[in-house]
PDB file of C-alpha atoms in Angstrom:
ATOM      1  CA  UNK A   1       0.000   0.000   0.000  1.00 35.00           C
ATOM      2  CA  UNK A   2       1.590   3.202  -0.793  1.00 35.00           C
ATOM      3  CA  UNK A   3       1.870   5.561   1.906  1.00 42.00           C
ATOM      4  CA  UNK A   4       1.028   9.186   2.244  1.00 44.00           C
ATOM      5  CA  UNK A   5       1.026  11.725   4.633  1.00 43.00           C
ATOM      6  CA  UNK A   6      -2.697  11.915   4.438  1.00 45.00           C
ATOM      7  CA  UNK A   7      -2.661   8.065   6.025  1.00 47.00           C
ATOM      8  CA  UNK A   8      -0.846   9.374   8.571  1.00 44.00           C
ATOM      9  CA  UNK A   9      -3.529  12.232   9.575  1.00 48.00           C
ATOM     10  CA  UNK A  10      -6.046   9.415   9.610  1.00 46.00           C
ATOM     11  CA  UNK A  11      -4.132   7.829  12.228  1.00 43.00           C
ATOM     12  CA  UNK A  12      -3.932  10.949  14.120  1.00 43.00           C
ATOM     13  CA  UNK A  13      -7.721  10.469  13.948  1.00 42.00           C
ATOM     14  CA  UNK A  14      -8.422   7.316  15.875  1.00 41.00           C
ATOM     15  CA  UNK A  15      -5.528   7.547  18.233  1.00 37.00           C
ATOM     16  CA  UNK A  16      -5.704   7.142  21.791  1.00 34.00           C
ATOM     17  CA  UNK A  17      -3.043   8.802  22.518  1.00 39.00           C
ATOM     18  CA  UNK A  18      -3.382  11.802  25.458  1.00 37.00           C
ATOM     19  CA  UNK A  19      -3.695  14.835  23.456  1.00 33.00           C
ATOM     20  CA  UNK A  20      -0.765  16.962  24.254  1.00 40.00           C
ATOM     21  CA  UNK A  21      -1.431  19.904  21.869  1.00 58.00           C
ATOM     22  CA  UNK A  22      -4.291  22.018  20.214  1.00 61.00           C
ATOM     23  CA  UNK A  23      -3.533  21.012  16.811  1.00 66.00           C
ATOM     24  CA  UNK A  24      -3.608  17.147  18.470  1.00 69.00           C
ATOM     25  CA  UNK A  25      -6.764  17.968  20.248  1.00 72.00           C
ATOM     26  CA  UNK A  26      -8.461  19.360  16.945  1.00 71.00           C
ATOM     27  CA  UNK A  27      -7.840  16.356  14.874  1.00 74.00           C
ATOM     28  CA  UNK A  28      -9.691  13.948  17.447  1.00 75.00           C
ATOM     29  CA  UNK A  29     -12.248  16.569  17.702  1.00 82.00           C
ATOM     30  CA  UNK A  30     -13.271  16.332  14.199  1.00 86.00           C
ATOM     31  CA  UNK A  31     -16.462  14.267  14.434  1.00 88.00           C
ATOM     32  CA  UNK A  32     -18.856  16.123  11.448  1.00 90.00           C
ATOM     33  CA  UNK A  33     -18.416  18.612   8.233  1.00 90.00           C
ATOM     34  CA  UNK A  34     -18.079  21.405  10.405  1.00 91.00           C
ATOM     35  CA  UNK A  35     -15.539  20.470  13.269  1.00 90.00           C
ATOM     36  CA  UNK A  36     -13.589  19.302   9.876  1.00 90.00           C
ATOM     37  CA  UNK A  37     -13.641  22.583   8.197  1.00 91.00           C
ATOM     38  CA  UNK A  38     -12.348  23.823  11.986  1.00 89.00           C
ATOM     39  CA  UNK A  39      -9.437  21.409  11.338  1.00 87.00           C
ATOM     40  CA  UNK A  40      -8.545  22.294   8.237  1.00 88.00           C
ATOM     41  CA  UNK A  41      -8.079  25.844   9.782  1.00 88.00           C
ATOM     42  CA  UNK A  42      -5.655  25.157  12.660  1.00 85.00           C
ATOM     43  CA  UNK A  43      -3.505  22.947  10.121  1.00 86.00           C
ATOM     44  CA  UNK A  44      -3.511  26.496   8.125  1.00 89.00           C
ATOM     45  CA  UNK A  45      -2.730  28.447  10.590  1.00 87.00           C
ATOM     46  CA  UNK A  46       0.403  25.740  11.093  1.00 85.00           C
ATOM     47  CA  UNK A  47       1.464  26.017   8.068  1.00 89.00           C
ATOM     48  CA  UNK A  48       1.606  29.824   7.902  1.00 91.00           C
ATOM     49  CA  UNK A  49       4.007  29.467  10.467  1.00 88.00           C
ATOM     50  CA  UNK A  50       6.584  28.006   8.182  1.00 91.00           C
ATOM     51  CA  UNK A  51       7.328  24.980   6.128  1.00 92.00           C
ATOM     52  CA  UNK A  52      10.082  23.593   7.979  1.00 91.00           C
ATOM     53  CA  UNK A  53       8.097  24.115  11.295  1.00 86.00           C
ATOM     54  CA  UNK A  54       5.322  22.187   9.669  1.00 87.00           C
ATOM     55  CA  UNK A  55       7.278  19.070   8.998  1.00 89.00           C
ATOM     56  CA  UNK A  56       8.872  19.143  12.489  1.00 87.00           C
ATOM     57  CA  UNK A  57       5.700  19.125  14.050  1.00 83.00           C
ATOM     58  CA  UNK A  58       3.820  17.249  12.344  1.00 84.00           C
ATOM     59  CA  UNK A  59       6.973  14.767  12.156  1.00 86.00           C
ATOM     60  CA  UNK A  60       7.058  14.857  16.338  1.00 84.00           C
ATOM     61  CA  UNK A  61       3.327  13.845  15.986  1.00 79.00           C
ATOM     62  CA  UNK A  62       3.765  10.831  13.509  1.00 83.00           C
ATOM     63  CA  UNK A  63       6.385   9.723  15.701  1.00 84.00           C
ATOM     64  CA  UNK A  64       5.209   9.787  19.363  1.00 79.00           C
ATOM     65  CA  UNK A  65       1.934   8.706  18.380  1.00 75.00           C
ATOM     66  CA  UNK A  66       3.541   5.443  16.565  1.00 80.00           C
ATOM     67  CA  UNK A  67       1.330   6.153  13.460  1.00 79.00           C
ATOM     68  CA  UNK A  68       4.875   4.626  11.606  1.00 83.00           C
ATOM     69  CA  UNK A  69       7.800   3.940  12.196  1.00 86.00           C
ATOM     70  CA  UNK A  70      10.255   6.710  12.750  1.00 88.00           C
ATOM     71  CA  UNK A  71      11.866   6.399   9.550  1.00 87.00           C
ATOM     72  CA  UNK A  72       9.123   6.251   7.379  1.00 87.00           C
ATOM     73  CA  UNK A  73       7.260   9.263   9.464  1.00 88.00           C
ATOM     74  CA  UNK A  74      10.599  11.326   9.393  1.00 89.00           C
ATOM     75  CA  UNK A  75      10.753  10.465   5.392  1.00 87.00           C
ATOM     76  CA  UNK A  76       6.942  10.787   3.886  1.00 86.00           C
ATOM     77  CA  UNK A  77       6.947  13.789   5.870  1.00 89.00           C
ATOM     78  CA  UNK A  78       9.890  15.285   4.904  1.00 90.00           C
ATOM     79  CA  UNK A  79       8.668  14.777   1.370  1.00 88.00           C
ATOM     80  CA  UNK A  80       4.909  15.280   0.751  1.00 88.00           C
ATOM     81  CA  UNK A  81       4.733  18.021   4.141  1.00 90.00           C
ATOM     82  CA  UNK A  82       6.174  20.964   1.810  1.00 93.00           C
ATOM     83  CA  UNK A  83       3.186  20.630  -1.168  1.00 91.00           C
ATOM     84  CA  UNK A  84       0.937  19.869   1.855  1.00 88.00           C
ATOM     85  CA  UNK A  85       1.614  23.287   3.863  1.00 91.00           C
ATOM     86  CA  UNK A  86       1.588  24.869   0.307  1.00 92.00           C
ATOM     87  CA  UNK A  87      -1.841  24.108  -0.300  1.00 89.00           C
ATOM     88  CA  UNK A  88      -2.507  24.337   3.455  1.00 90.00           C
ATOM     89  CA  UNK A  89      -1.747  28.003   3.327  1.00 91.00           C
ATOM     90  CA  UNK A  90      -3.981  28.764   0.145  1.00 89.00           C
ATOM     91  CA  UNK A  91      -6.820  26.626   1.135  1.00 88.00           C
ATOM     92  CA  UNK A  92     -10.698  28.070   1.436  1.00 91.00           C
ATOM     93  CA  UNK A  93     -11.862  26.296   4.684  1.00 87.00           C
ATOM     94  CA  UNK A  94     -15.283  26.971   3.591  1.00 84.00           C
ATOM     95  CA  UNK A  95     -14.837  26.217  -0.397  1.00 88.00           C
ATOM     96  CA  UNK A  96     -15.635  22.737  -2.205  1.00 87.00           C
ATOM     97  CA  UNK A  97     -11.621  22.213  -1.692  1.00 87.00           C
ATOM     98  CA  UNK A  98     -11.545  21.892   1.723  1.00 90.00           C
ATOM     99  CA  UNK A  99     -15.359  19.427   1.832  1.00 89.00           C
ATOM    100  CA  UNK A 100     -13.301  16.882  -0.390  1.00 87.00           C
ATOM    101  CA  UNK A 101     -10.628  16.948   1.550  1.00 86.00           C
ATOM    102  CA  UNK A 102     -12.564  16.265   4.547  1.00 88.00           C
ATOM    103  CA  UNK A 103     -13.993  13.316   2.289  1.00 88.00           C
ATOM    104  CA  UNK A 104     -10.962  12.005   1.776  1.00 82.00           C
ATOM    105  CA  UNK A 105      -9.046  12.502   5.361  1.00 78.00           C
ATOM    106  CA  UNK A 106     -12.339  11.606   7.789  1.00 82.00           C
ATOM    107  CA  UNK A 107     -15.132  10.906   5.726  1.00 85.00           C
ATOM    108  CA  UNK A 108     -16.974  13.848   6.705  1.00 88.00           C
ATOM    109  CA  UNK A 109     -18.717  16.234   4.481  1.00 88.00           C
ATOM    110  CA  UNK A 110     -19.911  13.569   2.430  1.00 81.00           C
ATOM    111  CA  UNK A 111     -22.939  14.509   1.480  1.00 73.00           C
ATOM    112  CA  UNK A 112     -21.554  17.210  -1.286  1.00 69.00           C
ATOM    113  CA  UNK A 113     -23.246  17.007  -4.508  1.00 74.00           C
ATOM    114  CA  UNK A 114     -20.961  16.371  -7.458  1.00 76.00           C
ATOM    115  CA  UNK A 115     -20.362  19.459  -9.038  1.00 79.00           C
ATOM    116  CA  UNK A 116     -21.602  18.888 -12.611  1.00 88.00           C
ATOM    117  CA  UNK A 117     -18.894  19.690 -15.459  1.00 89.00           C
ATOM    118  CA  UNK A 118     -19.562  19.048 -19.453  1.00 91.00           C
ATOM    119  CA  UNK A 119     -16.721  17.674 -21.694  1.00 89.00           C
ATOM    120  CA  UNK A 120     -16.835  19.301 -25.362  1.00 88.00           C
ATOM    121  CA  UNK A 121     -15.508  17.421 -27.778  1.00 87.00           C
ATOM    122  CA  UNK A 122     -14.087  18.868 -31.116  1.00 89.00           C
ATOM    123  CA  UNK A 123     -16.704  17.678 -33.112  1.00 89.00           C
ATOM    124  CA  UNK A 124     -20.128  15.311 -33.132  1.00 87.00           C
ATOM    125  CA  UNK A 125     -20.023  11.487 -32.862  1.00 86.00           C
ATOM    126  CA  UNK A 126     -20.721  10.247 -36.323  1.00 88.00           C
ATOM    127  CA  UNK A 127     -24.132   9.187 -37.748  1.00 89.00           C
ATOM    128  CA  UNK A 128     -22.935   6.245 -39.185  1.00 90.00           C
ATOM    129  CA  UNK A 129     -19.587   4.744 -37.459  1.00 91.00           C
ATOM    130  CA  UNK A 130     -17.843   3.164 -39.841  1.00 90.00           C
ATOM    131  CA  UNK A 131     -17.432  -1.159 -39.140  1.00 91.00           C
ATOM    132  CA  UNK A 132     -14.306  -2.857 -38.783  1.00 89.00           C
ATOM    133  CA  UNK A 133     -14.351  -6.361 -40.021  1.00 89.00           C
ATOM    134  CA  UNK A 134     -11.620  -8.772 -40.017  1.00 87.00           C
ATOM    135  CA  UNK A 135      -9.200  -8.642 -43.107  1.00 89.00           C
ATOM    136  CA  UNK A 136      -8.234 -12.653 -41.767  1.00 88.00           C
ATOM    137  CA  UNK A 137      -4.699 -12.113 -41.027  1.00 87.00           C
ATOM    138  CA  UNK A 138      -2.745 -13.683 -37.896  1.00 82.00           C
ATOM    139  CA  UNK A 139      -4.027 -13.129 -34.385  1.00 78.00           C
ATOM    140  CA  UNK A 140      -1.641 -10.583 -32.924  1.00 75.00           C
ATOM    141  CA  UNK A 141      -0.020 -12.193 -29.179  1.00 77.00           C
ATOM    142  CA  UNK A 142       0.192  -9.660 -26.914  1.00 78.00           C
ATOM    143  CA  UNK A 143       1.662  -9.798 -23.017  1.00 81.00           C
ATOM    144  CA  UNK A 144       0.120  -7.586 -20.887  1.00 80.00           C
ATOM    145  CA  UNK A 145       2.048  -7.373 -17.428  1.00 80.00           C
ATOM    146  CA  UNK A 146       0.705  -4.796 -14.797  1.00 78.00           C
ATOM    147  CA  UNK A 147       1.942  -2.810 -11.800  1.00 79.00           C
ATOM    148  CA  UNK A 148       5.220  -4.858 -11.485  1.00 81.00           C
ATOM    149  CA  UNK A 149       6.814  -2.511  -8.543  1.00 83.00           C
ATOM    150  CA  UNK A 150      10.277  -4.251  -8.661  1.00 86.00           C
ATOM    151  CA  UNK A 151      12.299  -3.703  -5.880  1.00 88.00           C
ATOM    152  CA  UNK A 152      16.422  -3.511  -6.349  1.00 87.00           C
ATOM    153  CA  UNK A 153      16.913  -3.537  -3.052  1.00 88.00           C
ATOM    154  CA  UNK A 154      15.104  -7.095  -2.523  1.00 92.00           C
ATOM    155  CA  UNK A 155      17.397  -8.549  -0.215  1.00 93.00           C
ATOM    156  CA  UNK A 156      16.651 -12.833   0.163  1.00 95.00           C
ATOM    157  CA  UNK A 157      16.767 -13.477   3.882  1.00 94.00           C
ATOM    158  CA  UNK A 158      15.604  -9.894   4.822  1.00 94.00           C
ATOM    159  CA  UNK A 159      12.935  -9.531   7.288  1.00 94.00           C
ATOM    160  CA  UNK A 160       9.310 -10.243   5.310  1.00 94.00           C
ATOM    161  CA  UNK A 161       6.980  -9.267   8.443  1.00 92.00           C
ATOM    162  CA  UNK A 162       8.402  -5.886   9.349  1.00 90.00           C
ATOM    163  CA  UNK A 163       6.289  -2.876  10.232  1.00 87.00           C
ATOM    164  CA  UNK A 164       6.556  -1.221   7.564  1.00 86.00           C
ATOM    165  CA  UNK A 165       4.588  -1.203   4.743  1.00 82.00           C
ATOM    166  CA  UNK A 166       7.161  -2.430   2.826  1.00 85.00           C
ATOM    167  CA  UNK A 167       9.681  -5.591   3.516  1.00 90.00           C
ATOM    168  CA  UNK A 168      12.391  -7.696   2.359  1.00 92.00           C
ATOM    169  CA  UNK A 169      14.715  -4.966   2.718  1.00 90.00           C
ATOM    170  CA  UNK A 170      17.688  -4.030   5.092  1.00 88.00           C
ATOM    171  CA  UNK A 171      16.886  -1.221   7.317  1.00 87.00           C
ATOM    172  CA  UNK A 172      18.658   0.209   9.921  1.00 84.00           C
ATOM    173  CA  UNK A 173      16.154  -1.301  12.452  1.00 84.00           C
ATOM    174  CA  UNK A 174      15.778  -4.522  11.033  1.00 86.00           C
ATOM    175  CA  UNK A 175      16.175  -7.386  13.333  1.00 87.00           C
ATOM    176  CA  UNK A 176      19.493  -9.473  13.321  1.00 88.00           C
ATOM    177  CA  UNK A 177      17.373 -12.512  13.094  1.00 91.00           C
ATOM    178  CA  UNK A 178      14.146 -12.560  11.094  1.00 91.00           C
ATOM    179  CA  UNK A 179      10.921 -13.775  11.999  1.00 94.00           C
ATOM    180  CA  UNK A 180      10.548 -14.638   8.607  1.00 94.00           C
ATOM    181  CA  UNK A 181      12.813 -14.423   6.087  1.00 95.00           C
ATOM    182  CA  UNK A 182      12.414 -13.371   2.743  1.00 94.00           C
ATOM    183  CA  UNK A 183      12.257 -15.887  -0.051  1.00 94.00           C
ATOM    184  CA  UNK A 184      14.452 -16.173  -3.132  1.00 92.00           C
ATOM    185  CA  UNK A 185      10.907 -15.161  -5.478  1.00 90.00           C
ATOM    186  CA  UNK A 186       9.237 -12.514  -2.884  1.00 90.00           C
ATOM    187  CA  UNK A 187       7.083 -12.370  -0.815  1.00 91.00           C
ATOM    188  CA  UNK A 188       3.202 -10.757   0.005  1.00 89.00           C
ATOM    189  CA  UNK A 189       4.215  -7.843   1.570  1.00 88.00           C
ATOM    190  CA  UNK A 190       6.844  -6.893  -0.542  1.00 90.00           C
ATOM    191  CA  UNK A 191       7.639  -5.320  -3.753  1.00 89.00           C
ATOM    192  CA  UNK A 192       8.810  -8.466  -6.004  1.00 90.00           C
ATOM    193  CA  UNK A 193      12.705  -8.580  -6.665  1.00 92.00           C
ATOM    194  CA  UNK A 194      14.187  -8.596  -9.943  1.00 91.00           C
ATOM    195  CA  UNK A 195      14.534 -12.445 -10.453  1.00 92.00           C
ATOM    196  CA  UNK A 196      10.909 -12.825 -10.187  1.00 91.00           C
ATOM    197  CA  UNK A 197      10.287 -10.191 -12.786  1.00 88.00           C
ATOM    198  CA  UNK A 198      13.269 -12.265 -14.990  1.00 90.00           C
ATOM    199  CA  UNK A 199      11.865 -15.742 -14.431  1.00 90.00           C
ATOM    200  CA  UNK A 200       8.636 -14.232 -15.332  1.00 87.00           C
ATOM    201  CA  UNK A 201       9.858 -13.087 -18.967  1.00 86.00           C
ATOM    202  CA  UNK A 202      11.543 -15.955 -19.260  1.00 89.00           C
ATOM    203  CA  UNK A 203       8.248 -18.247 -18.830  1.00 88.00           C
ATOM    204  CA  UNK A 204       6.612 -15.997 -21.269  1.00 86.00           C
ATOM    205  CA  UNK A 205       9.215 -16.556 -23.417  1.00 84.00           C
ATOM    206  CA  UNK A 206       8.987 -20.161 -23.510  1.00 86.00           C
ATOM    207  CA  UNK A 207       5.476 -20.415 -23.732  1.00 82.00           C
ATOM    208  CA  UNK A 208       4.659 -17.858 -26.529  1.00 76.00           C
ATOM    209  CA  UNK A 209       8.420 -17.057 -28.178  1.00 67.00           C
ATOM    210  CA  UNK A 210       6.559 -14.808 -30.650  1.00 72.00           C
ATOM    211  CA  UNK A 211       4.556 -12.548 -28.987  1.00 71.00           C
ATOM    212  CA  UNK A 212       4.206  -9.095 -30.884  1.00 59.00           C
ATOM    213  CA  UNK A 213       4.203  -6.536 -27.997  1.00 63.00           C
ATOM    214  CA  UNK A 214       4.686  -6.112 -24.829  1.00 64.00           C
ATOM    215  CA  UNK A 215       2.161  -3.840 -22.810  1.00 63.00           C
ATOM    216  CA  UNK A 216       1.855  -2.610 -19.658  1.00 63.00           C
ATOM    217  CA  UNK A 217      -0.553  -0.465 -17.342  1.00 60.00           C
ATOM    218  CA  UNK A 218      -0.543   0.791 -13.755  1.00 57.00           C
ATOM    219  CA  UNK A 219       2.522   2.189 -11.938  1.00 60.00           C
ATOM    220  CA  UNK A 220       6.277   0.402 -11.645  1.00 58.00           C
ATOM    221  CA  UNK A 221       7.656   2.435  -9.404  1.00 61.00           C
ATOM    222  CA  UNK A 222       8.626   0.891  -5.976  1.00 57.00           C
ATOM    223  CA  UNK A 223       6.313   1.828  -3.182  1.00 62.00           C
ATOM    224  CA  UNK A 224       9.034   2.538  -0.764  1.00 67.00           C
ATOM    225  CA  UNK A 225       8.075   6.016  -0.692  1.00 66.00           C
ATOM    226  CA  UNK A 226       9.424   7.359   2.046  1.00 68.00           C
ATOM    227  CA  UNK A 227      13.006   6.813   1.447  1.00 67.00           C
ATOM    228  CA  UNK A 228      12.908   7.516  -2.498  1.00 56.00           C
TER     229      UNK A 228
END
């Protein structure tokens, strides 16, 4: 699952944590559209403060409240927090901005009606479509391989039930001796390593050696986002 900084105010949410601050208080206060909207307005005011106050802050949250691990709070926040306090500071608390963003963060302000918007094309569909009919030449192959994530940094033997969202990897607070150690092929809660993707083009390979193309959808980056 990739991780964003948006997960993390979701788990500033439902914490139990004793609120130590306003801004801490206001984010477990947040129980309709309008004590949202409130929100919204003391992260503002945060973020007019400064960007690099921002991060620290909210950093200090993500940590002491255990929403991650200190690496990957110190890291997603050090890299989404500047566009957040960006469009923190611009932000209409009362505009149809600020309601979806409540969607999206607490699932308040739900209710919103879809704002209607038309999409003009150049010109008219056609009255009569023209029909494409088979000519009888060979069936094209095609390979379609989606959202592959591969992961260079795949290390076999590496932790594969971390606490991060991401495993089979070294990190510097990995244990010496894994629960359970990452396989040769990958594993469920990790991006795949680069002999899985290789074995998999070489079974393709065998079983169709003349395919046409080679497609592809979705992303490929790895989700290790925090440390990118």
């Amino acid at each position: 699952m990739l991780l964003s900084v948006f997960c993390v105010f979701h788990l500033f949410l439902t914490s139990t944590a004793a609120a130590a601050s306003a801004f801490l208080s206001a984010a477990q206060s947040v129980t309709d559209c309008t004590s949202c909207l409130d929100f919204l307005g003391t992260l503002r005011e945060i973020a007019r403060e400064g960007t690099d106050p921002f991060i620290a802050n909210l950093t200090s949250f993500c940590v002491s409240l255990h929403a991650e691990d200190p690496d990957v709070c110190t890291g997603i926040i050090a890299r989404e927090g500047p566009i957040l306090a960006h469009d923190l500071r611009q932000i209409n608390t009362s505009g149809p901005t600020a309601l979806r963003l409540c969607d999206a963060l607490f699932g308040q302000c739900v209710d919103r009606p879809v704002r209607p918007f038309t999409v003009r094309f150049p010109k008219p569909a056609p009255a009569h479509p023209k029909v494409f009919t088979s000519r009888g030449r060979p069936t094209v192959r095609v390979v379609h391989i989606s959202d592959v994530h591969i992961d260079r940094m795949y290390t076999v033997g590496a932790e594969a039930n971390c606490t991060k969202s991401i495993c089979c990897r070294e990190f510097d607070d990995s244990p010496a001796v894994p629960t359970v150690p990452a396989g040769p092929n990958g594993n469920v809660r990790c991006d795949p390593p680069v002999t899985l993707a290789d074995s998999m083009l070489a079974e393709v390979e065998r079983l169709h050696p003349r395919f046409s193309r080679l497609t592809g959808d979705g992303t490929c980056a790895r989700r290790i986002s925090w440390a990118l």
